[in-house]
PDB file of C-alpha atoms in Angstrom:
ATOM      1  CA  UNK C   1     106.282  -7.142  67.635  1.00 42.00           C
ATOM      2  CA  UNK C   2     105.679  -9.141  65.154  1.00 46.00           C
ATOM      3  CA  UNK C   3     104.121 -13.497  65.854  1.00 51.00           C
ATOM      4  CA  UNK C   4     103.256 -11.550  68.958  1.00 72.00           C
ATOM      5  CA  UNK C   5     100.301  -9.666  69.392  1.00 90.00           C
ATOM      6  CA  UNK C   6      98.129 -10.804  72.352  1.00 94.00           C
ATOM      7  CA  UNK C   7      95.904  -8.212  73.839  1.00 96.00           C
ATOM      8  CA  UNK C   8      98.630  -6.794  76.089  1.00 95.00           C
ATOM      9  CA  UNK C   9     101.659  -6.295  73.262  1.00 95.00           C
ATOM     10  CA  UNK C  10      97.854  -3.979  71.405  1.00 96.00           C
ATOM     11  CA  UNK C  11      97.595  -1.714  73.948  1.00 96.00           C
ATOM     12  CA  UNK C  12     100.505  -0.823  74.303  1.00 95.00           C
ATOM     13  CA  UNK C  13     100.927  -0.188  70.466  1.00 95.00           C
ATOM     14  CA  UNK C  14      98.104   2.063  70.809  1.00 96.00           C
ATOM     15  CA  UNK C  15      99.547   4.168  73.590  1.00 95.00           C
ATOM     16  CA  UNK C  16     102.416   4.629  70.965  1.00 93.00           C
ATOM     17  CA  UNK C  17     100.530   5.334  68.368  1.00 93.00           C
ATOM     18  CA  UNK C  18      97.678   8.179  69.891  1.00 91.00           C
ATOM     19  CA  UNK C  19     101.020   9.434  71.620  1.00 88.00           C
ATOM     20  CA  UNK C  20      99.392   8.922  74.865  1.00 89.00           C
ATOM     21  CA  UNK C  21     101.993   6.336  76.891  1.00 88.00           C
ATOM     22  CA  UNK C  22     100.430   7.165  80.461  1.00 88.00           C
ATOM     23  CA  UNK C  23      97.453   6.637  82.285  1.00 87.00           C
ATOM     24  CA  UNK C  24      96.667   9.305  83.052  1.00 88.00           C
ATOM     25  CA  UNK C  25      96.043  10.360  79.186  1.00 91.00           C
ATOM     26  CA  UNK C  26      94.038   7.657  79.156  1.00 93.00           C
ATOM     27  CA  UNK C  27      93.100   4.864  81.476  1.00 94.00           C
ATOM     28  CA  UNK C  28      94.047   0.984  81.117  1.00 94.00           C
ATOM     29  CA  UNK C  29      90.131   0.291  82.064  1.00 95.00           C
ATOM     30  CA  UNK C  30      88.879   2.735  79.082  1.00 96.00           C
ATOM     31  CA  UNK C  31      91.368   1.799  76.811  1.00 97.00           C
ATOM     32  CA  UNK C  32      90.493  -2.019  76.524  1.00 97.00           C
ATOM     33  CA  UNK C  33      87.196  -0.843  75.915  1.00 97.00           C
ATOM     34  CA  UNK C  34      88.582   1.095  72.988  1.00 97.00           C
ATOM     35  CA  UNK C  35      89.830  -1.937  71.576  1.00 97.00           C
ATOM     36  CA  UNK C  36      87.040  -4.702  72.016  1.00 97.00           C
ATOM     37  CA  UNK C  37      85.025  -1.542  70.964  1.00 96.00           C
ATOM     38  CA  UNK C  38      86.810  -1.383  67.437  1.00 97.00           C
ATOM     39  CA  UNK C  39      87.628  -4.543  67.536  1.00 96.00           C
ATOM     40  CA  UNK C  40      84.015  -6.357  67.727  1.00 94.00           C
ATOM     41  CA  UNK C  41      82.298  -3.733  66.357  1.00 93.00           C
ATOM     42  CA  UNK C  42      84.215  -2.110  62.895  1.00 94.00           C
ATOM     43  CA  UNK C  43      87.480  -4.363  62.610  1.00 96.00           C
ATOM     44  CA  UNK C  44      85.445  -6.592  60.778  1.00 93.00           C
ATOM     45  CA  UNK C  45      83.582  -4.532  58.808  1.00 92.00           C
ATOM     46  CA  UNK C  46      87.557  -2.666  57.838  1.00 93.00           C
ATOM     47  CA  UNK C  47      88.827  -6.188  56.862  1.00 92.00           C
ATOM     48  CA  UNK C  48      85.998  -8.035  55.704  1.00 90.00           C
ATOM     49  CA  UNK C  49      88.226 -11.092  57.059  1.00 92.00           C
ATOM     50  CA  UNK C  50      87.894 -15.524  56.069  1.00 91.00           C
ATOM     51  CA  UNK C  51      87.911 -16.709  59.949  1.00 93.00           C
ATOM     52  CA  UNK C  52      84.748 -14.195  60.352  1.00 95.00           C
ATOM     53  CA  UNK C  53      82.635 -15.622  57.771  1.00 95.00           C
ATOM     54  CA  UNK C  54      79.963 -17.885  57.950  1.00 96.00           C
ATOM     55  CA  UNK C  55      76.159 -18.790  57.986  1.00 97.00           C
ATOM     56  CA  UNK C  56      72.737 -17.485  59.372  1.00 97.00           C
ATOM     57  CA  UNK C  57      71.016 -19.698  59.212  1.00 97.00           C
ATOM     58  CA  UNK C  58      67.336 -19.360  60.256  1.00 98.00           C
ATOM     59  CA  UNK C  59      63.121 -21.451  59.119  1.00 98.00           C
ATOM     60  CA  UNK C  60      60.535 -18.989  57.714  1.00 98.00           C
ATOM     61  CA  UNK C  61      57.232 -19.458  59.314  1.00 98.00           C
ATOM     62  CA  UNK C  62      55.221 -19.726  56.221  1.00 98.00           C
ATOM     63  CA  UNK C  63      52.760 -15.685  55.772  1.00 98.00           C
ATOM     64  CA  UNK C  64      55.842 -13.868  58.407  1.00 98.00           C
ATOM     65  CA  UNK C  65      58.529 -11.884  55.790  1.00 98.00           C
ATOM     66  CA  UNK C  66      59.957  -9.974  58.906  1.00 98.00           C
ATOM     67  CA  UNK C  67      63.057 -11.370  61.099  1.00 98.00           C
ATOM     68  CA  UNK C  68      65.329  -9.920  62.892  1.00 98.00           C
ATOM     69  CA  UNK C  69      68.746 -10.092  62.600  1.00 97.00           C
ATOM     70  CA  UNK C  70      71.285 -11.637  66.072  1.00 96.00           C
ATOM     71  CA  UNK C  71      72.792  -8.494  66.293  1.00 92.00           C
ATOM     72  CA  UNK C  72      75.175 -10.076  69.552  1.00 91.00           C
ATOM     73  CA  UNK C  73      77.155 -12.355  67.040  1.00 94.00           C
ATOM     74  CA  UNK C  74      76.087 -11.095  63.483  1.00 95.00           C
ATOM     75  CA  UNK C  75      78.265  -7.738  61.875  1.00 94.00           C
ATOM     76  CA  UNK C  76      76.426  -7.889  58.537  1.00 94.00           C
ATOM     77  CA  UNK C  77      75.312  -9.427  55.210  1.00 96.00           C
ATOM     78  CA  UNK C  78      76.297 -10.322  51.940  1.00 95.00           C
ATOM     79  CA  UNK C  79      75.559 -11.928  48.379  1.00 96.00           C
ATOM     80  CA  UNK C  80      74.636 -14.818  48.424  1.00 97.00           C
ATOM     81  CA  UNK C  81      72.327 -16.310  49.327  1.00 98.00           C
ATOM     82  CA  UNK C  82      69.940 -19.445  49.627  1.00 98.00           C
ATOM     83  CA  UNK C  83      66.483 -20.490  50.056  1.00 98.00           C
ATOM     84  CA  UNK C  84      66.209 -23.728  49.542  1.00 97.00           C
ATOM     85  CA  UNK C  85      69.094 -24.068  47.680  1.00 96.00           C
ATOM     86  CA  UNK C  86      67.545 -21.666  45.163  1.00 98.00           C
ATOM     87  CA  UNK C  87      69.088 -18.415  45.588  1.00 98.00           C
ATOM     88  CA  UNK C  88      67.984 -15.623  46.999  1.00 98.00           C
ATOM     89  CA  UNK C  89      68.285 -11.629  45.900  1.00 98.00           C
ATOM     90  CA  UNK C  90      69.633 -10.032  49.103  1.00 98.00           C
ATOM     91  CA  UNK C  91      69.013  -6.429  48.388  1.00 97.00           C
ATOM     92  CA  UNK C  92      70.753  -3.811  49.704  1.00 97.00           C
ATOM     93  CA  UNK C  93      68.718  -1.055  48.575  1.00 96.00           C
ATOM     94  CA  UNK C  94      65.178   0.389  50.196  1.00 96.00           C
ATOM     95  CA  UNK C  95      63.372   2.263  47.442  1.00 96.00           C
ATOM     96  CA  UNK C  96      64.547  -0.205  45.298  1.00 96.00           C
ATOM     97  CA  UNK C  97      62.608  -2.929  47.442  1.00 97.00           C
ATOM     98  CA  UNK C  98      59.832  -0.691  48.191  1.00 97.00           C
ATOM     99  CA  UNK C  99      59.369  -0.496  44.444  1.00 96.00           C
ATOM    100  CA  UNK C 100      58.916  -3.001  43.718  1.00 96.00           C
ATOM    101  CA  UNK C 101      57.199  -4.893  46.410  1.00 97.00           C
ATOM    102  CA  UNK C 102      54.656  -1.400  48.385  1.00 96.00           C
ATOM    103  CA  UNK C 103      54.014  -2.110  51.948  1.00 92.00           C
ATOM    104  CA  UNK C 104      50.654  -1.535  51.391  1.00 92.00           C
ATOM    105  CA  UNK C 105      50.328  -3.660  48.330  1.00 95.00           C
ATOM    106  CA  UNK C 106      49.292  -8.184  49.290  1.00 95.00           C
ATOM    107  CA  UNK C 107      51.630 -10.290  47.747  1.00 97.00           C
ATOM    108  CA  UNK C 108      50.886 -14.311  47.438  1.00 97.00           C
ATOM    109  CA  UNK C 109      52.368 -16.523  48.790  1.00 98.00           C
ATOM    110  CA  UNK C 110      54.782 -19.094  47.960  1.00 98.00           C
ATOM    111  CA  UNK C 111      59.037 -19.349  47.672  1.00 98.00           C
ATOM    112  CA  UNK C 112      60.635 -15.801  48.560  1.00 98.00           C
ATOM    113  CA  UNK C 113      63.108 -15.110  45.953  1.00 98.00           C
ATOM    114  CA  UNK C 114      64.444 -11.370  47.470  1.00 98.00           C
ATOM    115  CA  UNK C 115      65.060 -10.104  50.881  1.00 98.00           C
ATOM    116  CA  UNK C 116      65.573  -6.550  51.974  1.00 98.00           C
ATOM    117  CA  UNK C 117      68.834  -6.535  54.319  1.00 97.00           C
ATOM    118  CA  UNK C 118      67.131  -3.339  56.821  1.00 94.00           C
ATOM    119  CA  UNK C 119      70.095  -2.778  59.170  1.00 89.00           C
ATOM    120  CA  UNK C 120      68.413  -5.344  62.199  1.00 94.00           C
ATOM    121  CA  UNK C 121      65.883  -8.057  59.525  1.00 97.00           C
ATOM    122  CA  UNK C 122      65.581  -8.956  56.617  1.00 98.00           C
ATOM    123  CA  UNK C 123      62.782  -8.309  54.668  1.00 98.00           C
ATOM    124  CA  UNK C 124      61.158 -12.029  52.341  1.00 98.00           C
ATOM    125  CA  UNK C 125      59.493 -10.815  49.249  1.00 98.00           C
ATOM    126  CA  UNK C 126      57.579 -12.883  48.996  1.00 97.00           C
ATOM    127  CA  UNK C 127      56.094 -14.232  52.315  1.00 98.00           C
ATOM    128  CA  UNK C 128      56.467 -17.237  52.625  1.00 98.00           C
ATOM    129  CA  UNK C 129      54.086 -20.005  52.250  1.00 98.00           C
ATOM    130  CA  UNK C 130      55.587 -23.014  54.791  1.00 98.00           C
ATOM    131  CA  UNK C 131      58.808 -23.151  56.700  1.00 98.00           C
ATOM    132  CA  UNK C 132      61.994 -22.395  53.913  1.00 98.00           C
ATOM    133  CA  UNK C 133      65.012 -22.692  55.433  1.00 98.00           C
ATOM    134  CA  UNK C 134      67.092 -19.847  54.665  1.00 98.00           C
ATOM    135  CA  UNK C 135      71.071 -19.722  54.501  1.00 98.00           C
ATOM    136  CA  UNK C 136      72.817 -16.391  54.413  1.00 98.00           C
ATOM    137  CA  UNK C 137      76.432 -15.396  53.943  1.00 97.00           C
ATOM    138  CA  UNK C 138      77.744 -12.944  57.038  1.00 96.00           C
ATOM    139  CA  UNK C 139      80.307 -11.817  58.768  1.00 96.00           C
ATOM    140  CA  UNK C 140      80.036 -12.338  62.860  1.00 95.00           C
ATOM    141  CA  UNK C 141      81.924 -11.083  65.541  1.00 95.00           C
ATOM    142  CA  UNK C 142      84.941 -11.605  66.821  1.00 95.00           C
ATOM    143  CA  UNK C 143      85.974 -12.766  71.397  1.00 93.00           C
ATOM    144  CA  UNK C 144      86.171 -10.378  73.491  1.00 94.00           C
ATOM    145  CA  UNK C 145      89.387  -9.775  74.179  1.00 96.00           C
ATOM    146  CA  UNK C 146      90.069 -10.217  78.148  1.00 96.00           C
ATOM    147  CA  UNK C 147      92.883 -11.489  79.341  1.00 95.00           C
ATOM    148  CA  UNK C 148      96.805  -9.236  78.533  1.00 94.00           C
ATOM    149  CA  UNK C 149      97.336 -12.614  77.453  1.00 94.00           C
ATOM    150  CA  UNK C 150      94.455 -12.946  74.667  1.00 95.00           C
ATOM    151  CA  UNK C 151      95.319 -12.960  71.415  1.00 94.00           C
ATOM    152  CA  UNK C 152      92.473 -11.991  67.776  1.00 95.00           C
ATOM    153  CA  UNK C 153      91.476 -14.303  66.743  1.00 92.00           C
ATOM    154  CA  UNK C 154      94.494 -14.238  64.147  1.00 91.00           C
ATOM    155  CA  UNK C 155      97.703 -12.381  65.644  1.00 86.00           C
ATOM    156  CA  UNK C 156      98.326 -11.045  62.074  1.00 90.00           C
ATOM    157  CA  UNK C 157      95.323  -9.232  62.556  1.00 95.00           C
ATOM    158  CA  UNK C 158      97.014  -6.944  65.783  1.00 95.00           C
ATOM    159  CA  UNK C 159      98.429  -4.232  63.428  1.00 95.00           C
ATOM    160  CA  UNK C 160      94.861  -3.438  62.323  1.00 96.00           C
ATOM    161  CA  UNK C 161      92.563  -3.589  64.986  1.00 97.00           C
ATOM    162  CA  UNK C 162      96.033  -1.477  66.813  1.00 97.00           C
ATOM    163  CA  UNK C 163      95.696   1.823  63.728  1.00 97.00           C
ATOM    164  CA  UNK C 164      91.986   0.889  63.934  1.00 97.00           C
ATOM    165  CA  UNK C 165      90.896   1.908  67.921  1.00 97.00           C
ATOM    166  CA  UNK C 166      94.146   4.535  67.532  1.00 96.00           C
ATOM    167  CA  UNK C 167      92.529   6.379  65.154  1.00 95.00           C
ATOM    168  CA  UNK C 168      89.099   5.801  67.453  1.00 95.00           C
ATOM    169  CA  UNK C 169      90.754   7.495  70.003  1.00 95.00           C
ATOM    170  CA  UNK C 170      92.453   9.856  68.555  1.00 94.00           C
ATOM    171  CA  UNK C 171      89.086  11.561  66.546  1.00 93.00           C
ATOM    172  CA  UNK C 172      87.782  12.245  69.905  1.00 90.00           C
ATOM    173  CA  UNK C 173      90.834  15.066  70.578  1.00 86.00           C
ATOM    174  CA  UNK C 174      90.250  15.669  67.321  1.00 80.00           C
ATOM    175  CA  UNK C 175      93.723  16.446  66.010  1.00 82.00           C
ATOM    176  CA  UNK C 176      92.832  15.679  62.210  1.00 86.00           C
ATOM    177  CA  UNK C 177      97.021  16.087  61.320  1.00 89.00           C
ATOM    178  CA  UNK C 178      96.992  13.166  62.937  1.00 90.00           C
ATOM    179  CA  UNK C 179      93.634  11.507  62.311  1.00 93.00           C
ATOM    180  CA  UNK C 180      95.233  11.954  58.728  1.00 94.00           C
ATOM    181  CA  UNK C 181      98.340  10.352  58.949  1.00 93.00           C
ATOM    182  CA  UNK C 182      96.847   7.180  60.799  1.00 95.00           C
ATOM    183  CA  UNK C 183      93.867   7.261  58.822  1.00 95.00           C
ATOM    184  CA  UNK C 184      96.423   6.109  55.808  1.00 95.00           C
ATOM    185  CA  UNK C 185      98.619   4.027  57.672  1.00 95.00           C
ATOM    186  CA  UNK C 186      95.649   1.932  58.192  1.00 95.00           C
ATOM    187  CA  UNK C 187      94.078   2.235  55.270  1.00 95.00           C
ATOM    188  CA  UNK C 188      97.378   0.950  54.818  1.00 94.00           C
ATOM    189  CA  UNK C 189      97.358  -2.110  56.880  1.00 93.00           C
ATOM    190  CA  UNK C 190      94.153  -3.218  55.606  1.00 93.00           C
ATOM    191  CA  UNK C 191      95.144  -2.538  51.894  1.00 92.00           C
ATOM    192  CA  UNK C 192      98.136  -5.202  52.797  1.00 89.00           C
ATOM    193  CA  UNK C 193      96.018  -8.217  54.303  1.00 85.00           C
ATOM    194  CA  UNK C 194      92.493  -8.107  52.103  1.00 81.00           C
ATOM    195  CA  UNK C 195      94.098 -10.013  48.923  1.00 68.00           C
ATOM    196  CA  UNK C 196      94.308 -13.247  50.788  1.00 59.00           C
ATOM    197  CA  UNK C 197      90.984 -12.327  52.133  1.00 55.00           C
ATOM    198  CA  UNK C 198      89.329 -11.882  49.241  1.00 53.00           C
ATOM    199  CA  UNK C 199      91.008 -14.939  47.449  1.00 53.00           C
ATOM    200  CA  UNK C 200      90.144 -16.647  50.156  1.00 53.00           C
ATOM    201  CA  UNK C 201      86.241 -15.470  50.280  1.00 52.00           C
ATOM    202  CA  UNK C 202      86.404 -16.640  46.766  1.00 55.00           C
ATOM    203  CA  UNK C 203      86.848 -19.829  46.926  1.00 53.00           C
ATOM    204  CA  UNK C 204      85.416 -20.268  49.697  1.00 52.00           C
ATOM    205  CA  UNK C 205      82.100 -19.222  47.977  1.00 52.00           C
ATOM    206  CA  UNK C 206      82.616 -21.310  45.062  1.00 48.00           C
ATOM    207  CA  UNK C 207      82.115 -24.405  47.497  1.00 48.00           C
ATOM    208  CA  UNK C 208      78.159 -25.833  47.309  1.00 46.00           C
ATOM    209  CA  UNK C 209      76.886 -25.341  50.505  1.00 51.00           C
ATOM    210  CA  UNK C 210      74.131 -27.568  50.177  1.00 56.00           C
TER     211      UNK C 210
END
């Protein structure tokens, strides 16, 4: 299977791994949906590959603190982030953020220096006093696989897509022993790829973005 990994190959391998080789056990339609659900929603978080690394860019509006994340294209955000080229601290801890910026308080408008990633939006503080250009590093969603001949962005992702999808399917049937076995294989495959991914991302982040 090495160097193949089109959508048809992935379907075949998932059936083998979750021991549901017949369409009576899991229909082709459901299988395809399960593969794309994992690939679209969970795979970018499991691996965070360089090929799905991008920058979310938007302009602020004076006095506006909340900005909705385009969930159809962006999976998650992370540091580093910038406002007009200045560092922006992206914070993930709601308690820390609201201890520092209570919602009932009033704040001077100026260039934002911190932002809370709140799942579906980012909240900037202080409120911007004018238009600023914001750039936040992000991981984006891959394109859906449709035809059996469609391939993932990188064919080398195939083994992880297989184990990740099989794991989600097996969980639905409550086979705990099989879940543990496939989880171990999934973790191993992710680990095999993550060394290169980590070095690539380090190299990318070192490149000036302004």
